[in-house]
Amino acid sequence: MPPPRHVFAGAALLVLGSGVTQSDPLAPFHVVQRRFAAPQPAPPPVEVSLNRSANQGGTALAARTKGSAAAPVTVYEMSDFQCPYCREFALGTMPLFEREYVQAGKVRFVFINLPLSSVHKNATTAAEVAMCAARQQRFWPMHDLLFRHQDRWAALASPQASLLALGDSAGVDHAQLARCVASRATATDVRTDAERAQRSGATSTPTFYIEGALLEGAAPVTVFRAVLDSIYQSKTAAGAR
């Protein structure tokens, strides 16, 4: 496994495009540019509304968000359910991350689908199942089970039955989930997520968009501490003045 590439240092630091501020809650879905790249015209911001009809029916960001809306820092994870590095983050780093930052009220954490279907043939199907579970407000239990049992469904030619069985364990209504999956009711949601993630600059998974910059790879919690503690102190100090 190559070391995580943290796009937070030196010439690799990313900043928001023209017209977008770092406090913008839609920031992950705006074009970003490199701070130290050769001068060039800034691209126009990508106009996105997270409240449009494609995100109605329980698949809005709220269904896959952890933490308080009042948290001073927002972290967006762009992830693929079949990605082994995403699994590593979900099962290894995320519990510590959640305890230290989300439950402490410092960070709001949002999951964005970025299935890399060219290399992970079942990733899109898994994302659609997770979004169907989100319509029943069971996204996070489904999220955890998909990663925990990734080796069970990832290599299957037809993973639907296995994924529906995980839905039963997640407490999702089986018949409703089966209808949602069979009709591909959330396919547009997943595709829209992926398009927005790509516009943010994400090309691999997991990628984390944090207040205007990208951090790539399944970084250990120590890396997140270094980044988030600095941002949190800066933002809360600014608010106290």
PDB file of C-alpha atoms in Angstrom:
ATOM      1  CA  MET A   1       0.000   0.000   0.000  1.00  0.00           C
ATOM      2  CA  PRO A   2       1.510   3.366  -0.990  1.00  0.00           C
ATOM      3  CA  PRO A   3       1.689   5.968   1.761  1.00  0.00           C
ATOM      4  CA  PRO A   4      -1.298   8.350   1.937  1.00  0.00           C
ATOM      5  CA  ARG A   5      -0.796  11.490  -0.113  1.00  0.00           C
ATOM      6  CA  HIS A   6      -1.769  14.462   2.031  1.00  0.00           C
ATOM      7  CA  VAL A   7      -2.618  17.403  -0.195  1.00  0.00           C
ATOM      8  CA  PHE A   8      -2.165  19.783   2.714  1.00  0.00           C
ATOM      9  CA  ALA A   9       1.492  20.717   2.544  1.00  0.00           C
ATOM     10  CA  GLY A  10       3.641  23.080   0.516  1.00  0.00           C
ATOM     11  CA  ALA A  11       2.838  23.397  -3.148  1.00  0.00           C
ATOM     12  CA  ALA A  12       0.118  20.770  -2.936  1.00  0.00           C
ATOM     13  CA  LEU A  13      -2.176  22.864  -0.743  1.00  0.00           C
ATOM     14  CA  LEU A  14      -5.520  23.373  -2.446  1.00  0.00           C
ATOM     15  CA  VAL A  15      -7.664  26.457  -2.069  1.00  0.00           C
ATOM     16  CA  LEU A  16     -11.128  27.321  -3.213  1.00  0.00           C
ATOM     17  CA  GLY A  17     -11.818  28.826  -6.589  1.00  0.00           C
ATOM     18  CA  SER A  18     -12.908  32.397  -7.120  1.00  0.00           C
ATOM     19  CA  GLY A  19     -16.062  33.436  -5.341  1.00  0.00           C
ATOM     20  CA  VAL A  20     -16.067  30.671  -2.730  1.00  0.00           C
ATOM     21  CA  THR A  21     -15.145  31.101   0.912  1.00  0.00           C
ATOM     22  CA  GLN A  22     -13.856  28.387   3.232  1.00  0.00           C
ATOM     23  CA  SER A  23     -16.920  28.721   5.413  1.00  0.00           C
ATOM     24  CA  ASP A  24     -19.195  27.835   2.492  1.00  0.00           C
ATOM     25  CA  PRO A  25     -21.019  24.602   3.475  1.00  0.00           C
ATOM     26  CA  LEU A  26     -21.154  23.592  -0.193  1.00  0.00           C
ATOM     27  CA  ALA A  27     -17.398  24.081  -0.585  1.00  0.00           C
ATOM     28  CA  PRO A  28     -16.582  20.426  -1.416  1.00  0.00           C
ATOM     29  CA  PHE A  29     -18.619  20.765  -4.574  1.00  0.00           C
ATOM     30  CA  HIS A  30     -16.849  23.806  -5.964  1.00  0.00           C
ATOM     31  CA  VAL A  31     -13.849  23.775  -8.239  1.00  0.00           C
ATOM     32  CA  VAL A  32     -10.526  24.062  -6.420  1.00  0.00           C
ATOM     33  CA  GLN A  33      -7.154  25.222  -7.673  1.00  0.00           C
ATOM     34  CA  ARG A  34      -3.547  24.943  -6.491  1.00  0.00           C
ATOM     35  CA  ARG A  35      -2.321  27.901  -4.474  1.00  0.00           C
ATOM     36  CA  PHE A  36       1.229  27.811  -5.816  1.00  0.00           C
ATOM     37  CA  ALA A  37       0.511  26.797  -9.398  1.00  0.00           C
ATOM     38  CA  ALA A  38       1.453  29.066 -12.285  1.00  0.00           C
ATOM     39  CA  PRO A  39      -0.943  32.035 -12.525  1.00  0.00           C
ATOM     40  CA  GLN A  40      -4.054  31.264 -14.524  1.00  0.00           C
ATOM     41  CA  PRO A  41      -7.642  32.466 -14.634  1.00  0.00           C
ATOM     42  CA  ALA A  42      -9.665  31.028 -11.768  1.00  0.00           C
ATOM     43  CA  PRO A  43     -12.425  28.665 -12.945  1.00  0.00           C
ATOM     44  CA  PRO A  44     -15.977  29.657 -12.139  1.00  0.00           C
ATOM     45  CA  PRO A  45     -17.495  27.943  -9.095  1.00  0.00           C
ATOM     46  CA  VAL A  46     -19.620  24.900  -9.733  1.00  0.00           C
ATOM     47  CA  GLU A  47     -23.208  25.795  -8.964  1.00  0.00           C
ATOM     48  CA  VAL A  48     -24.717  23.067  -6.798  1.00  0.00           C
ATOM     49  CA  SER A  49     -27.788  22.865  -4.567  1.00  0.00           C
ATOM     50  CA  LEU A  50     -27.918  19.974  -2.116  1.00  0.00           C
ATOM     51  CA  ASN A  51     -31.636  20.503  -1.622  1.00  0.00           C
ATOM     52  CA  ARG A  52     -32.771  19.775  -5.141  1.00  0.00           C
ATOM     53  CA  SER A  53     -35.070  16.870  -5.945  1.00  0.00           C
ATOM     54  CA  ALA A  54     -32.239  14.388  -6.539  1.00  0.00           C
ATOM     55  CA  ASN A  55     -31.491  14.466  -2.822  1.00  0.00           C
ATOM     56  CA  GLN A  56     -35.025  14.200  -1.512  1.00  0.00           C
ATOM     57  CA  GLY A  57     -36.610  11.109   0.046  1.00  0.00           C
ATOM     58  CA  GLY A  58     -34.107  10.576   2.837  1.00  0.00           C
ATOM     59  CA  THR A  59     -30.917  10.602   0.771  1.00  0.00           C
ATOM     60  CA  ALA A  60     -30.121  14.233   1.574  1.00  0.00           C
ATOM     61  CA  LEU A  61     -26.796  14.844   3.253  1.00  0.00           C
ATOM     62  CA  ALA A  62     -28.435  14.870   6.684  1.00  0.00           C
ATOM     63  CA  ALA A  63     -29.058  11.113   6.410  1.00  0.00           C
ATOM     64  CA  ARG A  64     -25.310  10.461   6.016  1.00  0.00           C
ATOM     65  CA  THR A  65     -23.949  13.133   8.296  1.00  0.00           C
ATOM     66  CA  LYS A  66     -22.562  12.746  11.800  1.00  0.00           C
ATOM     67  CA  GLY A  67     -22.147  15.571  14.248  1.00  0.00           C
ATOM     68  CA  SER A  68     -23.683  18.932  14.988  1.00  0.00           C
ATOM     69  CA  ALA A  69     -24.549  21.410  12.259  1.00  0.00           C
ATOM     70  CA  ALA A  70     -22.985  24.001  14.563  1.00  0.00           C
ATOM     71  CA  ALA A  71     -19.579  22.289  14.553  1.00  0.00           C
ATOM     72  CA  PRO A  72     -16.926  24.789  13.432  1.00  0.00           C
ATOM     73  CA  VAL A  73     -15.223  22.344  11.036  1.00  0.00           C
ATOM     74  CA  THR A  74     -16.785  20.177   8.327  1.00  0.00           C
ATOM     75  CA  VAL A  75     -15.056  17.119   6.884  1.00  0.00           C
ATOM     76  CA  TYR A  76     -16.367  15.452   3.728  1.00  0.00           C
ATOM     77  CA  GLU A  77     -15.187  11.916   3.067  1.00  0.00           C
ATOM     78  CA  MET A  78     -15.376  10.837  -0.575  1.00  0.00           C
ATOM     79  CA  SER A  79     -15.408   7.076  -0.413  1.00  0.00           C
ATOM     80  CA  ASP A  80     -15.935   3.777  -2.230  1.00  0.00           C
ATOM     81  CA  PHE A  81     -17.501   0.866  -0.333  1.00  0.00           C
ATOM     82  CA  GLN A  82     -15.336  -1.677  -2.187  1.00  0.00           C
ATOM     83  CA  CYS A  83     -12.089   0.228  -1.636  1.00  0.00           C
ATOM     84  CA  PRO A  84      -9.821  -1.595   0.861  1.00  0.00           C
ATOM     85  CA  TYR A  85      -8.263   1.682   2.043  1.00  0.00           C
ATOM     86  CA  CYS A  86     -11.732   3.132   2.695  1.00  0.00           C
ATOM     87  CA  ARG A  87     -12.436   0.021   4.748  1.00  0.00           C
ATOM     88  CA  GLU A  88      -9.222   0.604   6.675  1.00  0.00           C
ATOM     89  CA  PHE A  89     -10.314   4.131   7.528  1.00  0.00           C
ATOM     90  CA  ALA A  90     -13.894   3.146   8.385  1.00  0.00           C
ATOM     91  CA  LEU A  91     -12.961   0.315  10.724  1.00  0.00           C
ATOM     92  CA  GLY A  92      -9.646   1.550  12.071  1.00  0.00           C
ATOM     93  CA  THR A  93      -9.483   5.340  12.139  1.00  0.00           C
ATOM     94  CA  MET A  94     -13.112   6.409  12.118  1.00  0.00           C
ATOM     95  CA  PRO A  95     -14.005   5.211  15.654  1.00  0.00           C
ATOM     96  CA  LEU A  96     -11.198   7.327  17.147  1.00  0.00           C
ATOM     97  CA  PHE A  97     -11.958  10.218  14.809  1.00  0.00           C
ATOM     98  CA  GLU A  98     -15.622  10.156  15.788  1.00  0.00           C
ATOM     99  CA  ARG A  99     -14.915  10.044  19.511  1.00  0.00           C
ATOM    100  CA  GLU A 100     -12.312  12.819  19.480  1.00  0.00           C
ATOM    101  CA  TYR A 101     -13.891  15.218  16.994  1.00  0.00           C
ATOM    102  CA  VAL A 102     -17.492  14.417  16.074  1.00  0.00           C
ATOM    103  CA  GLN A 103     -18.828  13.555  19.519  1.00  0.00           C
ATOM    104  CA  ALA A 104     -16.818  16.430  21.000  1.00  0.00           C
ATOM    105  CA  GLY A 105     -18.725  18.874  18.792  1.00  0.00           C
ATOM    106  CA  LYS A 106     -15.642  19.989  16.866  1.00  0.00           C
ATOM    107  CA  VAL A 107     -16.392  18.369  13.502  1.00  0.00           C
ATOM    108  CA  ARG A 108     -19.390  17.628  11.306  1.00  0.00           C
ATOM    109  CA  PHE A 109     -18.610  14.559   9.161  1.00  0.00           C
ATOM    110  CA  VAL A 110     -20.335  13.952   5.819  1.00  0.00           C
ATOM    111  CA  PHE A 111     -20.091  10.865   3.589  1.00  0.00           C
ATOM    112  CA  ILE A 112     -19.991  11.372  -0.193  1.00  0.00           C
ATOM    113  CA  ASN A 113     -20.125   8.455  -2.640  1.00  0.00           C
ATOM    114  CA  LEU A 114     -17.267   8.121  -5.117  1.00  0.00           C
ATOM    115  CA  PRO A 115     -17.480   4.538  -6.425  1.00  0.00           C
ATOM    116  CA  LEU A 116     -14.464   3.736  -8.603  1.00  0.00           C
ATOM    117  CA  SER A 117     -16.391   1.352 -10.813  1.00  0.00           C
ATOM    118  CA  SER A 118     -13.550   0.892 -13.303  1.00  0.00           C
ATOM    119  CA  VAL A 119     -11.617  -1.081 -10.680  1.00  0.00           C
ATOM    120  CA  HIS A 120     -14.346  -2.023  -8.182  1.00  0.00           C
ATOM    121  CA  LYS A 121     -17.149  -3.689 -10.107  1.00  0.00           C
ATOM    122  CA  ASN A 122     -19.607  -3.852  -7.191  1.00  0.00           C
ATOM    123  CA  ALA A 123     -18.904  -0.426  -5.699  1.00  0.00           C
ATOM    124  CA  THR A 124     -21.755   1.357  -7.452  1.00  0.00           C
ATOM    125  CA  THR A 125     -24.279  -1.306  -6.431  1.00  0.00           C
ATOM    126  CA  ALA A 126     -23.105  -1.095  -2.814  1.00  0.00           C
ATOM    127  CA  ALA A 127     -23.402   2.692  -2.877  1.00  0.00           C
ATOM    128  CA  GLU A 128     -26.942   2.462  -4.233  1.00  0.00           C
ATOM    129  CA  VAL A 129     -27.866  -0.005  -1.477  1.00  0.00           C
ATOM    130  CA  ALA A 130     -26.414   2.320   1.161  1.00  0.00           C
ATOM    131  CA  MET A 131     -28.398   5.226  -0.259  1.00  0.00           C
ATOM    132  CA  CYS A 132     -31.543   3.103  -0.217  1.00  0.00           C
ATOM    133  CA  ALA A 133     -30.844   2.422   3.464  1.00  0.00           C
ATOM    134  CA  ALA A 134     -30.429   6.172   3.954  1.00  0.00           C
ATOM    135  CA  ARG A 135     -34.013   6.611   2.811  1.00  0.00           C
ATOM    136  CA  GLN A 136     -34.953   4.632   5.906  1.00  0.00           C
ATOM    137  CA  GLN A 137     -32.510   6.612   8.079  1.00  0.00           C
ATOM    138  CA  ARG A 138     -30.245   3.552   8.370  1.00  0.00           C
ATOM    139  CA  PHE A 139     -27.274   4.737   6.351  1.00  0.00           C
ATOM    140  CA  TRP A 140     -24.634   4.458   9.067  1.00  0.00           C
ATOM    141  CA  PRO A 141     -25.498   0.909  10.207  1.00  0.00           C
ATOM    142  CA  MET A 142     -25.440  -0.113   6.533  1.00  0.00           C
ATOM    143  CA  HIS A 143     -22.168   1.760   5.997  1.00  0.00           C
ATOM    144  CA  ASP A 144     -20.503  -0.120   8.848  1.00  0.00           C
ATOM    145  CA  LEU A 145     -21.754  -3.519   7.707  1.00  0.00           C
ATOM    146  CA  LEU A 146     -20.714  -2.966   4.082  1.00  0.00           C
ATOM    147  CA  PHE A 147     -17.151  -2.269   5.165  1.00  0.00           C
ATOM    148  CA  ARG A 148     -17.041  -4.937   7.868  1.00  0.00           C
ATOM    149  CA  HIS A 149     -18.161  -7.632   5.426  1.00  0.00           C
ATOM    150  CA  GLN A 150     -16.539  -6.221   2.300  1.00  0.00           C
ATOM    151  CA  ASP A 151     -14.743  -9.495   1.582  1.00  0.00           C
ATOM    152  CA  ARG A 152     -18.094 -11.299   1.547  1.00  0.00           C
ATOM    153  CA  TRP A 153     -19.706  -9.345  -1.313  1.00  0.00           C
ATOM    154  CA  ALA A 154     -16.904  -7.578  -3.196  1.00  0.00           C
ATOM    155  CA  ALA A 155     -15.949 -10.488  -5.448  1.00  0.00           C
ATOM    156  CA  LEU A 156     -19.466 -11.758  -6.170  1.00  0.00           C
ATOM    157  CA  ALA A 157     -20.766 -11.733  -9.730  1.00  0.00           C
ATOM    158  CA  SER A 158     -24.196 -10.695  -8.426  1.00  0.00           C
ATOM    159  CA  PRO A 159     -23.914  -9.123  -4.966  1.00  0.00           C
ATOM    160  CA  GLN A 160     -27.516  -8.015  -4.500  1.00  0.00           C
ATOM    161  CA  ALA A 161     -28.656 -10.942  -2.334  1.00  0.00           C
ATOM    162  CA  SER A 162     -25.657 -10.574  -0.041  1.00  0.00           C
ATOM    163  CA  LEU A 163     -26.165  -6.822   0.224  1.00  0.00           C
ATOM    164  CA  LEU A 164     -29.864  -7.231   1.009  1.00  0.00           C
ATOM    165  CA  ALA A 165     -28.951  -9.678   3.775  1.00  0.00           C
ATOM    166  CA  LEU A 166     -26.687  -6.999   5.269  1.00  0.00           C
ATOM    167  CA  GLY A 167     -29.666  -4.665   5.121  1.00  0.00           C
ATOM    168  CA  ASP A 168     -31.568  -7.071   7.358  1.00  0.00           C
ATOM    169  CA  SER A 169     -28.733  -6.866   9.886  1.00  0.00           C
ATOM    170  CA  ALA A 170     -28.798  -3.068   9.612  1.00  0.00           C
ATOM    171  CA  GLY A 171     -32.458  -2.968  10.627  1.00  0.00           C
ATOM    172  CA  VAL A 172     -33.742  -1.893   7.217  1.00  0.00           C
ATOM    173  CA  ASP A 173     -37.195  -2.945   6.044  1.00  0.00           C
ATOM    174  CA  HIS A 174     -36.353  -5.779   3.646  1.00  0.00           C
ATOM    175  CA  ALA A 175     -39.200  -5.370   1.173  1.00  0.00           C
ATOM    176  CA  GLN A 176     -38.742  -1.630   0.915  1.00  0.00           C
ATOM    177  CA  LEU A 177     -34.997  -2.001   0.473  1.00  0.00           C
ATOM    178  CA  ALA A 178     -35.435  -4.700  -2.177  1.00  0.00           C
ATOM    179  CA  ARG A 179     -37.791  -2.478  -4.187  1.00  0.00           C
ATOM    180  CA  CYS A 180     -35.432   0.457  -3.945  1.00  0.00           C
ATOM    181  CA  VAL A 181     -32.447  -1.612  -5.061  1.00  0.00           C
ATOM    182  CA  ALA A 182     -34.302  -3.421  -7.871  1.00  0.00           C
ATOM    183  CA  SER A 183     -35.550  -0.153  -9.342  1.00  0.00           C
ATOM    184  CA  ARG A 184     -32.164   1.552  -8.887  1.00  0.00           C
ATOM    185  CA  ALA A 185     -34.022   4.403  -7.248  1.00  0.00           C
ATOM    186  CA  THR A 186     -30.830   5.935  -5.880  1.00  0.00           C
ATOM    187  CA  ALA A 187     -28.650   5.578  -8.974  1.00  0.00           C
ATOM    188  CA  THR A 188     -28.990   9.279  -9.767  1.00  0.00           C
ATOM    189  CA  ASP A 189     -28.025  10.204  -6.210  1.00  0.00           C
ATOM    190  CA  VAL A 190     -24.845   8.116  -6.401  1.00  0.00           C
ATOM    191  CA  ARG A 191     -23.929   9.457  -9.827  1.00  0.00           C
ATOM    192  CA  THR A 192     -24.505  13.051  -8.680  1.00  0.00           C
ATOM    193  CA  ASP A 193     -22.350  12.453  -5.598  1.00  0.00           C
ATOM    194  CA  ALA A 194     -19.523  11.121  -7.762  1.00  0.00           C
ATOM    195  CA  GLU A 195     -19.714  14.066 -10.147  1.00  0.00           C
ATOM    196  CA  ARG A 196     -19.544  16.524  -7.258  1.00  0.00           C
ATOM    197  CA  ALA A 197     -16.637  14.667  -5.690  1.00  0.00           C
ATOM    198  CA  GLN A 198     -14.726  14.793  -8.949  1.00  0.00           C
ATOM    199  CA  ARG A 199     -15.369  18.524  -9.240  1.00  0.00           C
ATOM    200  CA  SER A 200     -13.830  18.962  -5.810  1.00  0.00           C
ATOM    201  CA  GLY A 201     -10.600  17.484  -7.135  1.00  0.00           C
ATOM    202  CA  ALA A 202     -10.949  13.944  -5.776  1.00  0.00           C
ATOM    203  CA  THR A 203      -9.436  11.269  -8.015  1.00  0.00           C
ATOM    204  CA  SER A 204      -8.934   8.428  -5.521  1.00  0.00           C
ATOM    205  CA  THR A 205     -10.509   7.049  -2.376  1.00  0.00           C
ATOM    206  CA  PRO A 206     -10.688   7.828   0.382  1.00  0.00           C
ATOM    207  CA  THR A 207     -10.265  11.570  -0.130  1.00  0.00           C
ATOM    208  CA  PHE A 208     -11.199  14.066   2.579  1.00  0.00           C
ATOM    209  CA  TYR A 209     -12.180  17.632   1.812  1.00  0.00           C
ATOM    210  CA  ILE A 210     -11.451  19.764   4.864  1.00  0.00           C
ATOM    211  CA  GLU A 211     -12.151  23.480   4.844  1.00  0.00           C
ATOM    212  CA  GLY A 212     -10.800  24.122   1.389  1.00  0.00           C
ATOM    213  CA  ALA A 213      -8.105  21.465   1.022  1.00  0.00           C
ATOM    214  CA  LEU A 214      -7.828  17.781   0.205  1.00  0.00           C
ATOM    215  CA  LEU A 215      -6.268  14.986   2.230  1.00  0.00           C
ATOM    216  CA  GLU A 216      -5.901  11.742   0.304  1.00  0.00           C
ATOM    217  CA  GLY A 217      -5.518   8.208   1.602  1.00  0.00           C
ATOM    218  CA  ALA A 218      -6.384   6.219   4.708  1.00  0.00           C
ATOM    219  CA  ALA A 219      -4.429   8.506   6.990  1.00  0.00           C
ATOM    220  CA  PRO A 220      -3.990   7.504  10.649  1.00  0.00           C
ATOM    221  CA  VAL A 221      -5.753   9.552  13.280  1.00  0.00           C
ATOM    222  CA  THR A 222      -2.478  11.329  14.116  1.00  0.00           C
ATOM    223  CA  VAL A 223      -2.559  13.016  10.709  1.00  0.00           C
ATOM    224  CA  PHE A 224      -6.136  14.138  11.229  1.00  0.00           C
ATOM    225  CA  ARG A 225      -5.208  15.489  14.652  1.00  0.00           C
ATOM    226  CA  ALA A 226      -2.448  17.624  13.167  1.00  0.00           C
ATOM    227  CA  VAL A 227      -4.776  19.040  10.522  1.00  0.00           C
ATOM    228  CA  LEU A 228      -8.000  19.381  12.490  1.00  0.00           C
ATOM    229  CA  ASP A 229      -6.548  20.731  15.730  1.00  0.00           C
ATOM    230  CA  SER A 230      -4.897  23.547  13.804  1.00  0.00           C
ATOM    231  CA  ILE A 231      -8.051  24.391  11.841  1.00  0.00           C
ATOM    232  CA  TYR A 232     -10.280  24.137  14.907  1.00  0.00           C
ATOM    233  CA  GLN A 233      -8.059  26.427  16.971  1.00  0.00           C
ATOM    234  CA  SER A 234      -7.873  28.937  14.143  1.00  0.00           C
ATOM    235  CA  LYS A 235     -11.627  29.027  13.579  1.00  0.00           C
ATOM    236  CA  THR A 236     -12.628  29.131  17.231  1.00  0.00           C
ATOM    237  CA  ALA A 237     -10.035  31.792  17.996  1.00  0.00           C
ATOM    238  CA  ALA A 238     -11.353  33.894  15.127  1.00  0.00           C
ATOM    239  CA  GLY A 239     -14.896  33.495  16.431  1.00  0.00           C
ATOM    240  CA  ALA A 240     -13.877  34.562  19.919  1.00  0.00           C
ATOM    241  CA  ARG A 241     -12.470  37.876  18.719  1.00  0.00           C
TER     242      ARG A 241
END
